[in-house]
Amino acid sequence: MTGEGVRKTTGTPEDELLLREAEKIVVALGRMFPGLCEVVLHDLRDPDQSIRAIESNLSGREVGQPATELGLARMRDPGFPDIVQNYANTFPDGRPAKSTSVGIKNSAGQYVAAICLNLDISLFASAARSLTNLVRTDEQEQPLTETLRARTAAELRTVIEEFAAARGQTSRSLGTPAKKELVRTLKTSGYLQVKHSVQVVTELLGVSRATVYNYLRSP
């Protein structure tokens, strides 16, 4: 199987088998993400002409070109990590990339090849900015805090009790100005839309329904 470009070399049967199998992976991955992710197969036996296959070419490199710095480091050191994952990289034209390099060893423990994936993350930058703008909210003074769910009678009781507790009193012992403030706050916050809310308020404040409505009408 060949991709956009494949260089053939000779070597041990085992090494050649590993490289041929790796070529299949390179071609399949590159064709799965065309224009997004460049996939390169390096023949680490030949650093001066290491690129054996390249698919979804984003860097402008060609088959037969030399190994990268990471490839050379892997050639020199059998103990080099098998996988170097998600590291920052840059294409020749300055586009940012996210890269992963996978080393392939033969039965003797020597690095024979490396499959390198270079994802063009510049393509996602504008999308990320668009999403950021989409979810951004404006910082501004709000007349009230809005929540997109229905209030409940239990929450209404909690709000009333916390209002009174913050003033060191019970809900029934609140003075008239404080009760007026509370009732108006409940209306603004949507709590008076709760079923039987006025009844709950009258019980907790110890006032009549008429008084509650007077609190809402009075200046």
PDB file of C-alpha atoms in Angstrom:
ATOM      1  CA  MET A   1       0.000   0.000   0.000  1.00  0.00           C
ATOM      2  CA  THR A   2       1.304   3.463  -0.804  1.00  0.00           C
ATOM      3  CA  GLY A   3       0.221   6.897   0.296  1.00  0.00           C
ATOM      4  CA  GLU A   4       1.035  10.351  -1.044  1.00  0.00           C
ATOM      5  CA  GLY A   5       4.651   9.287  -1.128  1.00  0.00           C
ATOM      6  CA  VAL A   6       6.418   6.120  -0.050  1.00  0.00           C
ATOM      7  CA  ARG A   7      10.136   5.367  -0.256  1.00  0.00           C
ATOM      8  CA  LYS A   8      11.252   1.771  -0.410  1.00  0.00           C
ATOM      9  CA  THR A   9      14.493   0.617   1.196  1.00  0.00           C
ATOM     10  CA  THR A  10      16.011  -2.751   1.887  1.00  0.00           C
ATOM     11  CA  GLY A  11      16.888  -4.228   5.267  1.00  0.00           C
ATOM     12  CA  THR A  12      16.274  -7.274   7.411  1.00  0.00           C
ATOM     13  CA  PRO A  13      13.029  -9.078   6.687  1.00  0.00           C
ATOM     14  CA  GLU A  14      11.722  -8.242  10.128  1.00  0.00           C
ATOM     15  CA  ASP A  15      12.510  -4.545   9.800  1.00  0.00           C
ATOM     16  CA  GLU A  16      10.936  -4.379   6.383  1.00  0.00           C
ATOM     17  CA  LEU A  17       7.822  -6.122   7.665  1.00  0.00           C
ATOM     18  CA  LEU A  18       7.488  -3.613  10.490  1.00  0.00           C
ATOM     19  CA  LEU A  19       7.862  -0.698   8.089  1.00  0.00           C
ATOM     20  CA  ARG A  20       5.353  -2.105   5.609  1.00  0.00           C
ATOM     21  CA  GLU A  21       2.796  -2.590   8.370  1.00  0.00           C
ATOM     22  CA  ALA A  22       3.495   0.897   9.686  1.00  0.00           C
ATOM     23  CA  GLU A  23       2.858   2.324   6.198  1.00  0.00           C
ATOM     24  CA  LYS A  24      -0.682   0.964   6.342  1.00  0.00           C
ATOM     25  CA  ILE A  25      -1.285   2.797   9.602  1.00  0.00           C
ATOM     26  CA  VAL A  26       0.159   6.048   8.243  1.00  0.00           C
ATOM     27  CA  VAL A  27      -1.973   5.985   5.116  1.00  0.00           C
ATOM     28  CA  ALA A  28      -5.144   5.051   7.008  1.00  0.00           C
ATOM     29  CA  LEU A  29      -4.737   7.753   9.651  1.00  0.00           C
ATOM     30  CA  GLY A  30      -3.796  10.441   7.163  1.00  0.00           C
ATOM     31  CA  ARG A  31      -6.783   9.672   4.971  1.00  0.00           C
ATOM     32  CA  MET A  32      -9.098   9.670   7.972  1.00  0.00           C
ATOM     33  CA  PHE A  33      -8.125  13.258   8.852  1.00  0.00           C
ATOM     34  CA  PRO A  34      -7.264  14.881   5.498  1.00  0.00           C
ATOM     35  CA  GLY A  35      -6.145  18.469   5.775  1.00  0.00           C
ATOM     36  CA  LEU A  36      -6.184  18.258   9.556  1.00  0.00           C
ATOM     37  CA  CYS A  37      -3.484  15.860  10.617  1.00  0.00           C
ATOM     38  CA  GLU A  38      -0.262  15.055   8.818  1.00  0.00           C
ATOM     39  CA  VAL A  39       0.998  11.514   9.398  1.00  0.00           C
ATOM     40  CA  VAL A  40       4.615  10.642   8.666  1.00  0.00           C
ATOM     41  CA  LEU A  41       6.528   7.366   8.732  1.00  0.00           C
ATOM     42  CA  HIS A  42      10.240   7.701   9.505  1.00  0.00           C
ATOM     43  CA  ASP A  43      12.693   4.946   8.691  1.00  0.00           C
ATOM     44  CA  LEU A  44      15.093   5.366  11.602  1.00  0.00           C
ATOM     45  CA  ARG A  45      17.746   3.198   9.968  1.00  0.00           C
ATOM     46  CA  ASP A  46      18.513   5.989   7.513  1.00  0.00           C
ATOM     47  CA  PRO A  47      18.568   9.427   9.197  1.00  0.00           C
ATOM     48  CA  ASP A  48      19.572  11.308   6.036  1.00  0.00           C
ATOM     49  CA  GLN A  49      16.530  10.012   4.143  1.00  0.00           C
ATOM     50  CA  SER A  50      14.261   8.961   6.984  1.00  0.00           C
ATOM     51  CA  ILE A  51      10.860  10.002   5.616  1.00  0.00           C
ATOM     52  CA  ARG A  52       9.518   6.794   4.129  1.00  0.00           C
ATOM     53  CA  ALA A  53       5.849   7.777   3.772  1.00  0.00           C
ATOM     54  CA  ILE A  54       3.797  10.904   4.326  1.00  0.00           C
ATOM     55  CA  GLU A  55       0.030  11.292   4.177  1.00  0.00           C
ATOM     56  CA  SER A  56      -2.142  14.419   4.442  1.00  0.00           C
ATOM     57  CA  ASN A  57       0.978  16.481   3.864  1.00  0.00           C
ATOM     58  CA  LEU A  58       0.758  19.768   5.809  1.00  0.00           C
ATOM     59  CA  SER A  59       4.449  20.552   6.288  1.00  0.00           C
ATOM     60  CA  GLY A  60       5.506  20.510   2.656  1.00  0.00           C
ATOM     61  CA  ARG A  61       8.121  17.831   3.310  1.00  0.00           C
ATOM     62  CA  GLU A  62       8.804  15.033   0.858  1.00  0.00           C
ATOM     63  CA  VAL A  63       9.650  11.361   0.938  1.00  0.00           C
ATOM     64  CA  GLY A  64      13.413  10.928   1.282  1.00  0.00           C
ATOM     65  CA  GLN A  65      13.988  14.000   3.459  1.00  0.00           C
ATOM     66  CA  PRO A  66      15.955  13.666   6.705  1.00  0.00           C
ATOM     67  CA  ALA A  67      14.778  12.954  10.244  1.00  0.00           C
ATOM     68  CA  THR A  68      13.707  15.634  12.687  1.00  0.00           C
ATOM     69  CA  GLU A  69      15.547  16.387  15.943  1.00  0.00           C
ATOM     70  CA  LEU A  70      13.247  14.028  17.846  1.00  0.00           C
ATOM     71  CA  GLY A  71      13.874  11.266  15.328  1.00  0.00           C
ATOM     72  CA  LEU A  72      17.631  11.689  15.639  1.00  0.00           C
ATOM     73  CA  ALA A  73      17.380  11.550  19.431  1.00  0.00           C
ATOM     74  CA  ARG A  74      15.385   8.331  19.212  1.00  0.00           C
ATOM     75  CA  MET A  75      17.967   6.800  16.828  1.00  0.00           C
ATOM     76  CA  ARG A  76      20.801   7.527  19.265  1.00  0.00           C
ATOM     77  CA  ASP A  77      19.075   6.230  22.371  1.00  0.00           C
ATOM     78  CA  PRO A  78      17.276   2.859  22.537  1.00  0.00           C
ATOM     79  CA  GLY A  79      15.933   3.991  25.919  1.00  0.00           C
ATOM     80  CA  PHE A  80      14.154   6.971  24.386  1.00  0.00           C
ATOM     81  CA  PRO A  81      10.420   6.965  25.299  1.00  0.00           C
ATOM     82  CA  ASP A  82       8.317   4.817  22.993  1.00  0.00           C
ATOM     83  CA  ILE A  83       5.621   7.487  22.837  1.00  0.00           C
ATOM     84  CA  VAL A  84       5.997  11.257  23.103  1.00  0.00           C
ATOM     85  CA  GLN A  85       2.437  12.521  23.341  1.00  0.00           C
ATOM     86  CA  ASN A  86       0.773  15.843  22.529  1.00  0.00           C
ATOM     87  CA  TYR A  87       3.814  18.115  22.435  1.00  0.00           C
ATOM     88  CA  ALA A  88       3.812  21.600  20.923  1.00  0.00           C
ATOM     89  CA  ASN A  89       5.250  21.903  17.445  1.00  0.00           C
ATOM     90  CA  THR A  90       5.277  24.336  14.522  1.00  0.00           C
ATOM     91  CA  PHE A  91       4.846  23.875  10.785  1.00  0.00           C
ATOM     92  CA  PRO A  92       7.419  25.580   8.488  1.00  0.00           C
ATOM     93  CA  ASP A  93       4.995  28.420   7.725  1.00  0.00           C
ATOM     94  CA  GLY A  94       4.489  29.188  11.419  1.00  0.00           C
ATOM     95  CA  ARG A  95       1.192  27.418  12.003  1.00  0.00           C
ATOM     96  CA  PRO A  96       1.008  25.857  15.473  1.00  0.00           C
ATOM     97  CA  ALA A  97       0.751  22.095  15.673  1.00  0.00           C
ATOM     98  CA  LYS A  98       0.184  19.431  18.293  1.00  0.00           C
ATOM     99  CA  SER A  99       2.343  16.384  17.676  1.00  0.00           C
ATOM    100  CA  THR A 100       2.687  12.803  18.854  1.00  0.00           C
ATOM    101  CA  SER A 101       5.570  10.481  17.979  1.00  0.00           C
ATOM    102  CA  VAL A 102       5.333   6.694  18.321  1.00  0.00           C
ATOM    103  CA  GLY A 103       8.544   4.675  18.135  1.00  0.00           C
ATOM    104  CA  ILE A 104       8.540   1.142  16.705  1.00  0.00           C
ATOM    105  CA  LYS A 105      11.193  -1.361  17.830  1.00  0.00           C
ATOM    106  CA  ASN A 106      12.239  -4.673  16.347  1.00  0.00           C
ATOM    107  CA  SER A 107      12.760  -7.863  18.331  1.00  0.00           C
ATOM    108  CA  ALA A 108      16.329  -6.778  19.143  1.00  0.00           C
ATOM    109  CA  GLY A 109      15.020  -3.709  20.964  1.00  0.00           C
ATOM    110  CA  GLN A 110      16.275  -1.267  18.325  1.00  0.00           C
ATOM    111  CA  TYR A 111      14.179   1.575  16.991  1.00  0.00           C
ATOM    112  CA  VAL A 112      13.359   0.846  13.378  1.00  0.00           C
ATOM    113  CA  ALA A 113      10.656   3.396  12.663  1.00  0.00           C
ATOM    114  CA  ALA A 114       8.548   6.159  14.076  1.00  0.00           C
ATOM    115  CA  ILE A 115       5.024   7.237  13.212  1.00  0.00           C
ATOM    116  CA  CYS A 116       4.533  10.952  13.767  1.00  0.00           C
ATOM    117  CA  LEU A 117       1.198  12.753  13.826  1.00  0.00           C
ATOM    118  CA  ASN A 118       1.106  16.531  13.417  1.00  0.00           C
ATOM    119  CA  LEU A 119      -2.282  18.101  14.038  1.00  0.00           C
ATOM    120  CA  ASP A 120      -2.866  21.584  12.604  1.00  0.00           C
ATOM    121  CA  ILE A 121      -4.385  23.316  15.635  1.00  0.00           C
ATOM    122  CA  SER A 122      -4.533  26.677  13.857  1.00  0.00           C
ATOM    123  CA  LEU A 123      -7.686  25.357  12.200  1.00  0.00           C
ATOM    124  CA  PHE A 124      -9.333  25.110  15.595  1.00  0.00           C
ATOM    125  CA  ALA A 125      -8.159  28.477  16.929  1.00  0.00           C
ATOM    126  CA  SER A 126     -10.808  30.499  15.105  1.00  0.00           C
ATOM    127  CA  ALA A 127     -13.465  27.977  16.080  1.00  0.00           C
ATOM    128  CA  ALA A 128     -12.331  28.200  19.695  1.00  0.00           C
ATOM    129  CA  ARG A 129     -12.515  31.993  19.590  1.00  0.00           C
ATOM    130  CA  SER A 130     -15.998  31.802  18.101  1.00  0.00           C
ATOM    131  CA  LEU A 131     -17.130  29.439  20.838  1.00  0.00           C
ATOM    132  CA  THR A 132     -15.597  31.688  23.490  1.00  0.00           C
ATOM    133  CA  ASN A 133     -17.500  34.661  22.097  1.00  0.00           C
ATOM    134  CA  LEU A 134     -20.653  32.591  21.917  1.00  0.00           C
ATOM    135  CA  VAL A 135     -20.626  31.573  25.588  1.00  0.00           C
ATOM    136  CA  ARG A 136     -19.313  34.900  26.917  1.00  0.00           C
ATOM    137  CA  THR A 137     -21.711  36.992  28.987  1.00  0.00           C
ATOM    138  CA  ASP A 138     -21.434  40.750  29.379  1.00  0.00           C
ATOM    139  CA  GLU A 139     -20.255  42.098  32.703  1.00  0.00           C
ATOM    140  CA  GLN A 140     -22.853  44.667  33.665  1.00  0.00           C
ATOM    141  CA  GLU A 141     -25.095  45.747  36.485  1.00  0.00           C
ATOM    142  CA  GLN A 142     -28.159  43.546  36.661  1.00  0.00           C
ATOM    143  CA  PRO A 143     -31.421  44.672  38.285  1.00  0.00           C
ATOM    144  CA  LEU A 144     -31.754  41.131  39.623  1.00  0.00           C
ATOM    145  CA  THR A 145     -30.154  37.716  39.463  1.00  0.00           C
ATOM    146  CA  GLU A 146     -31.991  35.480  37.040  1.00  0.00           C
ATOM    147  CA  THR A 147     -32.158  31.696  37.150  1.00  0.00           C
ATOM    148  CA  LEU A 148     -33.876  29.656  34.480  1.00  0.00           C
ATOM    149  CA  ARG A 149     -35.862  27.354  36.719  1.00  0.00           C
ATOM    150  CA  ALA A 150     -39.093  27.499  38.675  1.00  0.00           C
ATOM    151  CA  ARG A 151     -39.012  28.625  42.288  1.00  0.00           C
ATOM    152  CA  THR A 152     -40.413  26.320  44.963  1.00  0.00           C
ATOM    153  CA  ALA A 153     -42.356  26.875  48.168  1.00  0.00           C
ATOM    154  CA  ALA A 154     -39.489  25.343  50.163  1.00  0.00           C
ATOM    155  CA  GLU A 155     -37.061  27.868  48.678  1.00  0.00           C
ATOM    156  CA  LEU A 156     -39.519  30.663  49.449  1.00  0.00           C
ATOM    157  CA  ARG A 157     -39.565  29.665  53.134  1.00  0.00           C
ATOM    158  CA  THR A 158     -35.775  29.485  53.201  1.00  0.00           C
ATOM    159  CA  VAL A 159     -35.412  32.962  51.674  1.00  0.00           C
ATOM    160  CA  ILE A 160     -37.803  34.479  54.215  1.00  0.00           C
ATOM    161  CA  GLU A 161     -36.095  32.793  57.163  1.00  0.00           C
ATOM    162  CA  GLU A 162     -32.625  33.782  55.978  1.00  0.00           C
ATOM    163  CA  PHE A 163     -33.772  37.382  55.440  1.00  0.00           C
ATOM    164  CA  ALA A 164     -34.959  37.545  59.048  1.00  0.00           C
ATOM    165  CA  ALA A 165     -31.932  35.709  60.460  1.00  0.00           C
ATOM    166  CA  ALA A 166     -29.578  38.158  58.742  1.00  0.00           C
ATOM    167  CA  ARG A 167     -31.268  40.874  60.823  1.00  0.00           C
ATOM    168  CA  GLY A 168     -31.141  38.896  64.048  1.00  0.00           C
ATOM    169  CA  GLN A 169     -34.889  38.370  64.154  1.00  0.00           C
ATOM    170  CA  THR A 170     -37.589  35.872  63.359  1.00  0.00           C
ATOM    171  CA  SER A 171     -39.769  36.430  60.315  1.00  0.00           C
ATOM    172  CA  ARG A 172     -42.741  37.421  62.506  1.00  0.00           C
ATOM    173  CA  SER A 173     -40.723  39.897  64.583  1.00  0.00           C
ATOM    174  CA  LEU A 174     -39.572  41.914  61.578  1.00  0.00           C
ATOM    175  CA  GLY A 175     -40.724  45.511  61.560  1.00  0.00           C
ATOM    176  CA  THR A 176     -43.071  46.838  58.918  1.00  0.00           C
ATOM    177  CA  PRO A 177     -40.322  48.464  56.765  1.00  0.00           C
ATOM    178  CA  ALA A 178     -38.366  45.202  56.737  1.00  0.00           C
ATOM    179  CA  LYS A 179     -41.462  43.191  55.855  1.00  0.00           C
ATOM    180  CA  LYS A 180     -42.240  45.582  52.989  1.00  0.00           C
ATOM    181  CA  GLU A 181     -38.665  45.228  51.713  1.00  0.00           C
ATOM    182  CA  LEU A 182     -38.882  41.446  51.947  1.00  0.00           C
ATOM    183  CA  VAL A 183     -42.189  41.187  50.109  1.00  0.00           C
ATOM    184  CA  ARG A 184     -40.960  43.431  47.286  1.00  0.00           C
ATOM    185  CA  THR A 185     -37.745  41.421  47.024  1.00  0.00           C
ATOM    186  CA  LEU A 186     -39.760  38.221  46.786  1.00  0.00           C
ATOM    187  CA  LYS A 187     -41.807  39.675  43.947  1.00  0.00           C
ATOM    188  CA  THR A 188     -38.734  40.901  42.055  1.00  0.00           C
ATOM    189  CA  SER A 189     -37.066  37.496  42.439  1.00  0.00           C
ATOM    190  CA  GLY A 190     -40.125  35.660  41.156  1.00  0.00           C
ATOM    191  CA  TYR A 191     -41.042  33.916  44.395  1.00  0.00           C
ATOM    192  CA  LEU A 192     -44.555  35.315  44.428  1.00  0.00           C
ATOM    193  CA  GLN A 193     -45.212  33.336  41.248  1.00  0.00           C
ATOM    194  CA  VAL A 194     -44.936  30.132  43.282  1.00  0.00           C
ATOM    195  CA  LYS A 195     -48.259  28.402  43.902  1.00  0.00           C
ATOM    196  CA  HIS A 196     -49.691  29.378  47.321  1.00  0.00           C
ATOM    197  CA  SER A 197     -46.789  31.793  47.819  1.00  0.00           C
ATOM    198  CA  VAL A 198     -48.926  34.544  49.372  1.00  0.00           C
ATOM    199  CA  GLN A 199     -50.291  32.070  51.889  1.00  0.00           C
ATOM    200  CA  VAL A 200     -46.749  31.037  52.843  1.00  0.00           C
ATOM    201  CA  VAL A 201     -45.740  34.684  53.248  1.00  0.00           C
ATOM    202  CA  THR A 202     -48.740  35.506  55.445  1.00  0.00           C
ATOM    203  CA  GLU A 203     -48.031  32.533  57.683  1.00  0.00           C
ATOM    204  CA  LEU A 204     -44.359  33.291  58.149  1.00  0.00           C
ATOM    205  CA  LEU A 205     -44.734  37.058  58.548  1.00  0.00           C
ATOM    206  CA  GLY A 206     -47.892  36.865  60.650  1.00  0.00           C
ATOM    207  CA  VAL A 207     -49.807  39.304  58.452  1.00  0.00           C
ATOM    208  CA  SER A 208     -52.961  39.124  56.360  1.00  0.00           C
ATOM    209  CA  ARG A 209     -53.170  38.663  52.599  1.00  0.00           C
ATOM    210  CA  ALA A 210     -54.473  42.210  52.328  1.00  0.00           C
ATOM    211  CA  THR A 211     -51.386  43.462  54.161  1.00  0.00           C
ATOM    212  CA  VAL A 212     -49.118  41.630  51.729  1.00  0.00           C
ATOM    213  CA  TYR A 213     -50.870  43.244  48.775  1.00  0.00           C
ATOM    214  CA  ASN A 214     -50.675  46.658  50.491  1.00  0.00           C
ATOM    215  CA  TYR A 215     -46.909  46.160  50.877  1.00  0.00           C
ATOM    216  CA  LEU A 216     -46.708  45.609  47.118  1.00  0.00           C
ATOM    217  CA  ARG A 217     -48.760  48.696  46.276  1.00  0.00           C
ATOM    218  CA  SER A 218     -47.365  51.166  48.770  1.00  0.00           C
ATOM    219  CA  PRO A 219     -44.438  53.400  47.776  1.00  0.00           C
TER     220      PRO A 219
END
